[in-house]
Amino acid sequence: MTSMRYAATAAVLLLALGACGDSDDPAEPAPGPTATPPTSAPASPPATDSPTPTTATPAGGTADQPAALEPATDLLDWRPVAGPVRDTVTRSGEWTLTVTGNGRGYALDGAGSSSGAGSGAGSPDRVGEALVDGDWAVVVLQDRAEQRPSVAEVTDLATGKSFRVDGRSEVPTTTGGTWALGDGRLVHATVGPGGAYCVASVDLADRTSSVGWCAPERHGFNGARITPAGTSLQTFDDSRPSCRTLVSLDGEDATPFEGVEECTGWDGLLTGDGAVWSTIPKENQVERAHFYARVGEGYFDLGPGTAGTLTWCGGAAYFVRDPQREGDPAALMRWSADTGLAVVYQSPGGQAFLSEPRCGGDALTVTAMAEDGDEQVSADLR
């Protein structure tokens, strides 16, 4: 199971290293029946903007000697998501976004309406990303051969109206690349002036696009994340792909995260007064990461975790921690400066691993693959 997730992580990095090209031939989703999404359990009381405090956060250390934290236990009210575990579900308020058939179809259901698409095993397209945040839903359709630009189907959840971002857009998409949704914006890769590989940002309400930072020649980027504090990326030099730098974006400028050991960064996101990130201690074990946080001038050691799983949701950062010893459960960890570090989910017994948590704005969904039984569960954030 670990090797499968490692292969997926490595594939994403290798994809971003490939050459990017411009095209006027956008991908078209294959027609087919609308998939029927699973339904979730009845909603819990409305969520608030931040998690409930658990333990007082101690004073931070330095970048060289961060303060090590022991997690509290604050399990959320997890409830099963109905339907097959093999379907990937993200809950968002009264909406459910479901990817079926290992990316061959999707369905967006809620507020008395349903939309989606399905395709056969031989379709040239697959669902590459399925993002929803309570205001917008974005489904990215990718050409399996990576020959045509990706197509993003964007739905305004308030009105049910949809539009596309594709190879014919004001700022066109490209083949593959990173995607992120949040704060009313959609971020994707594009090919800029002179063939440069650049970051594009779409204002979803206005449907206007702009080109921001562009990677230097023979450089690339991946792992875009949007929080209320801003947008971050993992950048790298394709002549040294094992040397990665986490940066925050401000228009056409990219600024490296403070206090991150050179070349070791993997995940990164911005917070109101700092950042959360992971590093890779051993390059031959790229899935095994170590997580850190900065609050102002104070640094914290959040402990081991799984690369590629850092997610912002409901005012806090979440990441997966695989079993550290035989017999341990896999865990979902939460960090915020106000509440500290806590375990919020533990997998069923036996050997297990968790998917990257999926944020729907006011709800979190996770899939656990475990010897004692797979499960897909969701929790409203309080």
Tab-separated table of C-alpha atoms in Angstrom:
chain	number	residue	atom	x	y	z
A	1	MET	CA	0.000	0.000	0.000
A	2	THR	CA	2.837	2.387	0.851
A	3	SER	CA	4.556	1.739	-2.461
A	4	MET	CA	1.359	2.598	-4.358
A	5	ARG	CA	1.085	5.975	-2.663
A	6	TYR	CA	4.822	6.614	-3.133
A	7	ALA	CA	4.469	5.893	-6.838
A	8	ALA	CA	1.633	8.411	-7.108
A	9	THR	CA	3.670	11.062	-5.280
A	10	ALA	CA	6.708	10.482	-7.470
A	11	ALA	CA	4.574	10.579	-10.622
A	12	VAL	CA	3.265	14.040	-9.740
A	13	LEU	CA	6.815	15.348	-9.339
A	14	LEU	CA	7.989	13.793	-12.602
A	15	LEU	CA	4.966	15.188	-14.463
A	16	ALA	CA	5.815	18.728	-13.420
A	17	LEU	CA	9.356	18.216	-14.666
A	18	GLY	CA	8.104	17.605	-18.217
A	19	ALA	CA	8.054	20.284	-20.858
A	20	CYS	CA	4.977	22.475	-21.018
A	21	GLY	CA	3.386	23.449	-24.318
A	22	ASP	CA	0.651	25.773	-25.458
A	23	SER	CA	-2.300	24.453	-27.438
A	24	ASP	CA	-5.583	25.679	-28.794
A	25	ASP	CA	-7.157	22.216	-28.649
A	26	PRO	CA	-8.847	21.915	-25.244
A	27	ALA	CA	-9.774	18.560	-23.815
A	28	GLU	CA	-13.450	17.697	-24.039
A	29	PRO	CA	-15.086	15.498	-21.391
A	30	ALA	CA	-16.441	12.298	-22.838
A	31	PRO	CA	-20.245	12.054	-22.741
A	32	GLY	CA	-21.819	9.446	-20.568
A	33	PRO	CA	-24.221	8.827	-17.734
A	34	THR	CA	-24.128	10.866	-14.582
A	35	ALA	CA	-22.626	8.900	-11.741
A	36	THR	CA	-24.808	8.492	-8.682
A	37	PRO	CA	-22.948	9.850	-5.647
A	38	PRO	CA	-23.116	8.288	-2.221
A	39	THR	CA	-24.908	10.253	0.438
A	40	SER	CA	-23.466	11.167	3.792
A	41	ALA	CA	-24.925	10.902	7.231
A	42	PRO	CA	-27.079	13.778	8.525
A	43	ALA	CA	-25.134	16.920	9.172
A	44	SER	CA	-23.758	17.805	12.586
A	45	PRO	CA	-24.332	21.239	14.145
A	46	PRO	CA	-22.895	24.087	12.047
A	47	ALA	CA	-19.138	24.370	12.003
A	48	THR	CA	-17.251	27.404	13.268
A	49	ASP	CA	-14.180	28.947	11.668
A	50	SER	CA	-11.613	27.305	13.929
A	51	PRO	CA	-11.130	24.085	15.902
A	52	THR	CA	-11.855	23.826	19.600
A	53	PRO	CA	-8.774	24.578	21.765
A	54	THR	CA	-7.091	21.443	23.087
A	55	THR	CA	-3.826	22.297	24.791
A	56	ALA	CA	-1.883	25.481	25.345
A	57	THR	CA	0.892	25.894	22.790
A	58	PRO	CA	4.307	26.327	24.458
A	59	ALA	CA	6.781	28.955	23.447
A	60	GLY	CA	8.427	28.226	20.128
A	61	GLY	CA	12.078	27.426	19.628
A	62	THR	CA	14.468	28.447	16.898
A	63	ALA	CA	14.729	27.196	13.326
A	64	ASP	CA	17.701	25.042	14.357
A	65	GLN	CA	16.078	23.862	17.581
A	66	PRO	CA	12.274	23.958	17.215
A	67	ALA	CA	10.106	23.171	20.222
A	68	ALA	CA	9.007	19.533	20.000
A	69	LEU	CA	5.286	18.967	20.586
A	70	GLU	CA	3.437	15.908	21.884
A	71	PRO	CA	-0.041	15.620	20.383
A	72	ALA	CA	-3.212	15.677	22.416
A	73	THR	CA	-6.144	13.453	21.394
A	74	ASP	CA	-9.214	15.312	20.145
A	75	LEU	CA	-11.115	12.896	17.901
A	76	LEU	CA	-13.705	14.530	15.665
A	77	ASP	CA	-17.245	13.200	15.235
A	78	TRP	CA	-16.511	10.961	12.255
A	79	ARG	CA	-19.417	9.308	10.462
A	80	PRO	CA	-19.382	6.866	7.550
A	81	VAL	CA	-19.992	8.139	4.036
A	82	ALA	CA	-22.522	5.896	2.310
A	83	GLY	CA	-21.478	4.078	-0.834
A	84	PRO	CA	-18.404	2.187	-2.005
A	85	VAL	CA	-15.104	3.141	-0.415
A	86	ARG	CA	-13.524	2.975	-3.872
A	87	ASP	CA	-15.476	6.127	-4.835
A	88	THR	CA	-13.646	9.235	-3.656
A	89	VAL	CA	-16.055	11.598	-1.898
A	90	THR	CA	-15.646	15.189	-0.699
A	91	ARG	CA	-18.428	16.702	1.411
A	92	SER	CA	-19.113	20.442	1.387
A	93	GLY	CA	-22.168	21.724	3.221
A	94	GLU	CA	-25.181	20.188	1.461
A	95	TRP	CA	-23.060	19.309	-1.576
A	96	THR	CA	-21.228	16.075	-2.362
A	97	LEU	CA	-18.541	15.763	-5.042
A	98	THR	CA	-17.807	12.145	-5.966
A	99	VAL	CA	-15.174	10.683	-8.289
A	100	THR	CA	-16.048	7.195	-9.514
A	101	GLY	CA	-14.375	4.423	-11.460
A	102	ASN	CA	-10.805	5.447	-10.598
A	103	GLY	CA	-11.320	8.784	-12.336
A	104	ARG	CA	-13.602	7.656	-15.155
A	105	GLY	CA	-16.579	9.676	-13.891
A	106	TYR	CA	-17.740	12.261	-11.386
A	107	ALA	CA	-20.965	13.598	-9.889
A	108	LEU	CA	-21.753	16.858	-8.120
A	109	ASP	CA	-24.942	16.563	-6.100
A	110	GLY	CA	-26.711	18.939	-3.716
A	111	ALA	CA	-29.277	21.691	-3.263
A	112	GLY	CA	-31.784	19.712	-5.290
A	113	SER	CA	-29.574	19.440	-8.371
A	114	SER	CA	-27.097	16.985	-9.826
A	115	SER	CA	-24.497	17.150	-12.579
A	116	GLY	CA	-21.578	15.096	-13.723
A	117	ALA	CA	-20.051	12.970	-16.446
A	118	GLY	CA	-18.928	9.427	-16.974
A	119	SER	CA	-16.748	7.687	-19.513
A	120	GLY	CA	-15.674	4.205	-20.399
A	121	ALA	CA	-12.349	2.574	-19.695
A	122	GLY	CA	-11.125	3.570	-23.153
A	123	SER	CA	-11.852	7.292	-22.750
A	124	PRO	CA	-8.887	9.615	-23.369
A	125	ASP	CA	-9.890	11.731	-20.360
A	126	ARG	CA	-9.823	11.149	-16.621
A	127	VAL	CA	-10.700	13.193	-13.543
A	128	GLY	CA	-7.400	14.582	-12.328
A	129	GLU	CA	-8.686	16.845	-9.529
A	130	ALA	CA	-12.005	17.224	-7.719
A	131	LEU	CA	-12.110	20.337	-5.520
A	132	VAL	CA	-14.999	21.920	-3.607
A	133	ASP	CA	-15.029	24.572	-0.874
A	134	GLY	CA	-18.662	25.440	-0.127
A	135	ASP	CA	-18.810	28.221	-2.718
A	136	TRP	CA	-17.280	26.614	-5.801
A	137	ALA	CA	-16.714	23.150	-7.211
A	138	VAL	CA	-13.940	22.452	-9.717
A	139	VAL	CA	-13.454	19.185	-11.603
A	140	VAL	CA	-10.288	18.970	-13.699
A	141	LEU	CA	-10.394	16.638	-16.709
A	142	GLN	CA	-6.982	15.560	-17.967
A	143	ASP	CA	-5.944	13.889	-21.186
A	144	ARG	CA	-4.490	10.510	-20.190
A	145	ALA	CA	-1.790	10.903	-22.835
A	146	GLU	CA	-1.033	14.463	-21.617
A	147	GLN	CA	-1.245	15.781	-25.183
A	148	ARG	CA	-4.101	18.303	-24.750
A	149	PRO	CA	-4.554	21.070	-22.178
A	150	SER	CA	-6.555	20.189	-19.083
A	151	VAL	CA	-10.166	21.358	-18.775
A	152	ALA	CA	-11.585	22.667	-15.492
A	153	GLU	CA	-15.382	22.467	-15.102
A	154	VAL	CA	-16.212	25.236	-12.579
A	155	THR	CA	-19.617	25.371	-10.841
A	156	ASP	CA	-20.933	28.260	-8.763
A	157	LEU	CA	-22.731	26.435	-5.951
A	158	ALA	CA	-24.916	29.460	-5.170
A	159	THR	CA	-26.461	29.490	-8.658
A	160	GLY	CA	-25.642	26.091	-10.137
A	161	LYS	CA	-24.172	27.808	-13.206
A	162	SER	CA	-20.984	26.422	-14.723
A	163	PHE	CA	-18.173	27.591	-16.970
A	164	ARG	CA	-14.866	26.229	-18.213
A	165	VAL	CA	-11.227	27.112	-17.850
A	166	ASP	CA	-9.304	25.428	-20.674
A	167	GLY	CA	-6.793	25.829	-23.472
A	168	ARG	CA	-8.879	28.575	-25.080
A	169	SER	CA	-9.298	30.669	-21.939
A	170	GLU	CA	-7.947	34.183	-21.459
A	171	VAL	CA	-4.996	32.568	-19.722
A	172	PRO	CA	-4.931	29.023	-21.102
A	173	THR	CA	-4.398	25.840	-19.155
A	174	THR	CA	-1.609	23.453	-20.073
A	175	THR	CA	-1.089	19.719	-19.877
A	176	GLY	CA	-1.046	18.451	-16.297
A	177	GLY	CA	0.368	20.744	-13.659
A	178	THR	CA	-0.816	21.734	-10.201
A	179	TRP	CA	-4.298	22.994	-9.247
A	180	ALA	CA	-5.618	24.667	-6.100
A	181	LEU	CA	-8.958	26.185	-5.043
A	182	GLY	CA	-9.617	28.644	-2.254
A	183	ASP	CA	-10.497	32.194	-1.266
A	184	GLY	CA	-12.548	32.639	-4.450
A	185	ARG	CA	-9.571	31.810	-6.662
A	186	LEU	CA	-8.426	28.924	-8.823
A	187	VAL	CA	-4.689	28.480	-9.367
A	188	HIS	CA	-3.270	26.434	-12.240
A	189	ALA	CA	-0.158	26.153	-14.394
A	190	THR	CA	0.135	27.926	-17.722
A	191	VAL	CA	2.730	28.659	-20.388
A	192	GLY	CA	3.704	32.311	-20.280
A	193	PRO	CA	5.814	34.641	-22.428
A	194	GLY	CA	8.729	32.934	-24.125
A	195	GLY	CA	7.454	29.498	-23.159
A	196	ALA	CA	8.037	30.030	-19.435
A	197	TYR	CA	6.192	27.786	-16.975
A	198	CYS	CA	4.020	30.145	-14.927
A	199	VAL	CA	1.351	30.339	-12.248
A	200	ALA	CA	-2.093	31.525	-13.363
A	201	SER	CA	-4.823	32.750	-11.020
A	202	VAL	CA	-8.525	32.890	-11.918
A	203	ASP	CA	-10.909	35.195	-10.053
A	204	LEU	CA	-13.929	32.908	-10.145
A	205	ALA	CA	-16.573	35.545	-9.464
A	206	ASP	CA	-15.302	37.873	-12.215
A	207	ARG	CA	-14.059	35.062	-14.479
A	208	THR	CA	-10.851	36.997	-15.075
A	209	SER	CA	-7.374	35.471	-15.178
A	210	SER	CA	-3.868	36.764	-14.646
A	211	VAL	CA	-0.332	35.413	-14.895
A	212	GLY	CA	1.810	35.711	-11.789
A	213	TRP	CA	5.217	34.263	-10.983
A	214	CYS	CA	7.056	32.355	-13.708
A	215	ALA	CA	9.678	29.722	-12.977
A	216	PRO	CA	13.224	30.420	-14.198
A	217	GLU	CA	14.443	28.444	-17.197
A	218	ARG	CA	14.731	24.696	-16.493
A	219	HIS	CA	12.823	25.099	-13.230
A	220	GLY	CA	9.364	23.880	-12.304
A	221	PHE	CA	6.797	23.913	-9.543
A	222	ASN	CA	4.123	21.783	-7.949
A	223	GLY	CA	2.031	21.455	-4.786
A	224	ALA	CA	0.077	24.724	-4.949
A	225	ARG	CA	-1.962	25.463	-1.818
A	226	ILE	CA	-4.273	28.392	-1.073
A	227	THR	CA	-5.127	29.599	2.430
A	228	PRO	CA	-6.542	32.937	3.626
A	229	ALA	CA	-2.902	33.971	4.163
A	230	GLY	CA	-1.892	33.413	0.537
A	231	THR	CA	-0.638	30.941	-2.058
A	232	SER	CA	2.391	28.682	-1.729
A	233	LEU	CA	4.306	26.323	-4.047
A	234	GLN	CA	7.014	23.700	-4.070
A	235	THR	CA	9.623	24.759	-6.639
A	236	PHE	CA	12.600	22.858	-8.033
A	237	ASP	CA	15.423	22.907	-10.551
A	238	ASP	CA	14.957	20.054	-13.036
A	239	SER	CA	18.719	19.543	-13.154
A	240	ARG	CA	18.517	18.823	-9.407
A	241	PRO	CA	14.958	17.543	-8.799
A	242	SER	CA	15.872	16.468	-5.270
A	243	CYS	CA	16.544	20.111	-4.370
A	244	ARG	CA	13.149	21.626	-3.571
A	245	THR	CA	12.269	25.068	-2.218
A	246	LEU	CA	8.964	26.096	-0.637
A	247	VAL	CA	7.877	29.614	-1.583
A	248	SER	CA	5.064	32.067	-0.926
A	249	LEU	CA	3.702	33.992	-3.901
A	250	ASP	CA	2.963	37.696	-4.151
A	251	GLY	CA	2.128	38.630	-7.721
A	252	GLU	CA	5.242	37.990	-9.791
A	253	ASP	CA	7.447	37.417	-6.737
A	254	ALA	CA	8.258	34.149	-4.970
A	255	THR	CA	9.785	34.257	-1.474
A	256	PRO	CA	11.301	31.151	0.171
A	257	PHE	CA	9.797	30.044	3.483
A	258	GLU	CA	11.779	31.156	6.505
A	259	GLY	CA	13.626	28.534	8.521
A	260	VAL	CA	13.323	25.615	6.073
A	261	GLU	CA	16.498	23.600	5.563
A	262	GLU	CA	17.816	24.130	2.036
A	263	CYS	CA	16.602	21.705	-0.651
A	264	THR	CA	14.534	19.538	1.722
A	265	GLY	CA	11.018	21.039	1.493
A	266	TRP	CA	7.989	19.127	0.240
A	267	ASP	CA	4.572	20.385	1.486
A	268	GLY	CA	4.009	23.984	2.497
A	269	LEU	CA	1.155	26.343	3.341
A	270	LEU	CA	0.858	29.826	4.767
A	271	THR	CA	-0.884	30.788	8.005
A	272	GLY	CA	-1.844	34.218	9.295
A	273	ASP	CA	1.342	34.565	11.322
A	274	GLY	CA	3.648	31.949	9.857
A	275	ALA	CA	3.636	28.704	7.923
A	276	VAL	CA	3.425	24.910	8.135
A	277	TRP	CA	5.688	22.671	6.063
A	278	SER	CA	7.314	19.282	5.703
A	279	THR	CA	10.832	18.197	4.830
A	280	ILE	CA	12.224	14.886	3.554
A	281	PRO	CA	14.964	13.630	5.923
A	282	LYS	CA	16.069	10.790	3.585
A	283	GLU	CA	15.758	11.190	-0.179
A	284	ASN	CA	15.521	7.424	-0.688
A	285	GLN	CA	12.390	7.431	1.511
A	286	VAL	CA	10.573	10.357	-0.074
A	287	GLU	CA	7.172	9.504	1.431
A	288	ARG	CA	8.463	9.775	4.993
A	289	ALA	CA	8.332	13.445	5.878
A	290	HIS	CA	8.822	15.491	9.027
A	291	PHE	CA	6.497	18.419	9.741
A	292	TYR	CA	7.221	21.820	11.246
A	293	ALA	CA	5.419	25.091	11.922
A	294	ARG	CA	6.393	28.689	12.487
A	295	VAL	CA	4.350	31.169	14.518
A	296	GLY	CA	5.915	34.611	14.329
A	297	GLU	CA	9.539	34.031	15.333
A	298	GLY	CA	8.827	30.735	17.125
A	299	TYR	CA	9.400	27.329	15.516
A	300	PHE	CA	7.710	24.022	16.359
A	301	ASP	CA	8.506	20.383	15.614
A	302	LEU	CA	5.212	18.643	14.755
A	303	GLY	CA	6.773	15.217	14.297
A	304	PRO	CA	6.697	12.621	11.513
A	305	GLY	CA	4.067	12.517	8.794
A	306	THR	CA	3.367	11.488	5.230
A	307	ALA	CA	4.595	13.640	2.346
A	308	GLY	CA	1.920	15.105	0.120
A	309	THR	CA	-0.881	15.101	2.704
A	310	LEU	CA	-0.742	18.645	4.133
A	311	THR	CA	-4.199	20.247	3.849
A	312	TRP	CA	-5.718	23.500	5.083
A	313	CYS	CA	-9.316	23.278	6.305
A	314	GLY	CA	-11.531	25.232	8.685
A	315	GLY	CA	-8.761	27.399	10.124
A	316	ALA	CA	-6.192	24.651	10.778
A	317	ALA	CA	-3.573	22.513	9.017
A	318	TYR	CA	-4.037	18.734	8.761
A	319	PHE	CA	-1.599	16.000	7.751
A	320	VAL	CA	-1.432	12.205	7.813
A	321	ARG	CA	0.866	10.217	10.088
A	322	ASP	CA	1.397	6.610	9.018
A	323	PRO	CA	1.883	3.964	11.757
A	324	GLN	CA	5.218	4.552	13.459
A	325	ARG	CA	5.386	1.085	15.052
A	326	GLU	CA	3.836	-2.269	14.277
A	327	GLY	CA	0.286	-2.302	15.600
A	328	ASP	CA	-0.076	1.484	15.689
A	329	PRO	CA	-3.019	3.038	13.806
A	330	ALA	CA	-2.593	5.553	11.036
A	331	ALA	CA	-3.615	9.005	12.290
A	332	LEU	CA	-4.834	12.341	11.020
A	333	MET	CA	-3.073	15.199	12.787
A	334	ARG	CA	-4.273	18.791	13.234
A	335	TRP	CA	-2.183	21.860	13.984
A	336	SER	CA	-3.039	25.481	14.651
A	337	ALA	CA	-1.317	28.116	16.723
A	338	ASP	CA	-4.436	28.478	18.892
A	339	THR	CA	-5.083	24.795	19.602
A	340	GLY	CA	-1.700	23.127	19.307
A	341	LEU	CA	-1.117	19.644	17.890
A	342	ALA	CA	-3.750	16.912	18.155
A	343	VAL	CA	-4.749	13.515	16.784
A	344	VAL	CA	-8.246	13.924	15.309
A	345	TYR	CA	-8.706	10.519	13.609
A	346	GLN	CA	-7.290	7.014	13.999
A	347	SER	CA	-7.668	4.198	11.475
A	348	PRO	CA	-9.208	0.767	12.134
A	349	GLY	CA	-6.815	-1.884	13.442
A	350	GLY	CA	-4.095	-3.679	11.552
A	351	GLN	CA	-1.728	-2.380	8.902
A	352	ALA	CA	-3.273	0.819	7.496
A	353	PHE	CA	-2.708	4.039	5.646
A	354	LEU	CA	-4.849	7.124	5.030
A	355	SER	CA	-5.549	9.158	1.948
A	356	GLU	CA	-4.746	12.839	1.809
A	357	PRO	CA	-7.637	14.483	3.709
A	358	ARG	CA	-10.182	16.188	1.460
A	359	CYS	CA	-11.467	19.585	2.582
A	360	GLY	CA	-14.923	20.806	1.580
A	361	GLY	CA	-14.674	24.111	3.441
A	362	ASP	CA	-16.789	23.138	6.446
A	363	ALA	CA	-16.203	19.371	6.423
A	364	LEU	CA	-13.268	16.997	6.211
A	365	THR	CA	-13.360	13.562	4.576
A	366	VAL	CA	-10.726	10.836	4.732
A	367	THR	CA	-10.387	7.300	3.376
A	368	ALA	CA	-8.613	4.618	5.418
A	369	MET	CA	-7.301	1.399	3.890
A	370	ALA	CA	-6.772	-1.045	6.759
A	371	GLU	CA	-6.407	-4.768	7.365
A	372	ASP	CA	-9.389	-4.677	9.713
A	373	GLY	CA	-11.613	-2.987	7.141
A	374	ASP	CA	-11.506	-0.006	4.801
A	375	GLU	CA	-13.658	3.004	5.593
A	376	GLN	CA	-14.509	6.430	4.236
A	377	VAL	CA	-15.614	8.851	6.919
A	378	SER	CA	-16.430	12.541	7.193
A	379	ALA	CA	-16.617	15.077	10.018
A	380	ASP	CA	-18.111	18.551	10.232
A	381	LEU	CA	-15.554	20.975	11.625
A	382	ARG	CA	-16.534	22.700	14.813
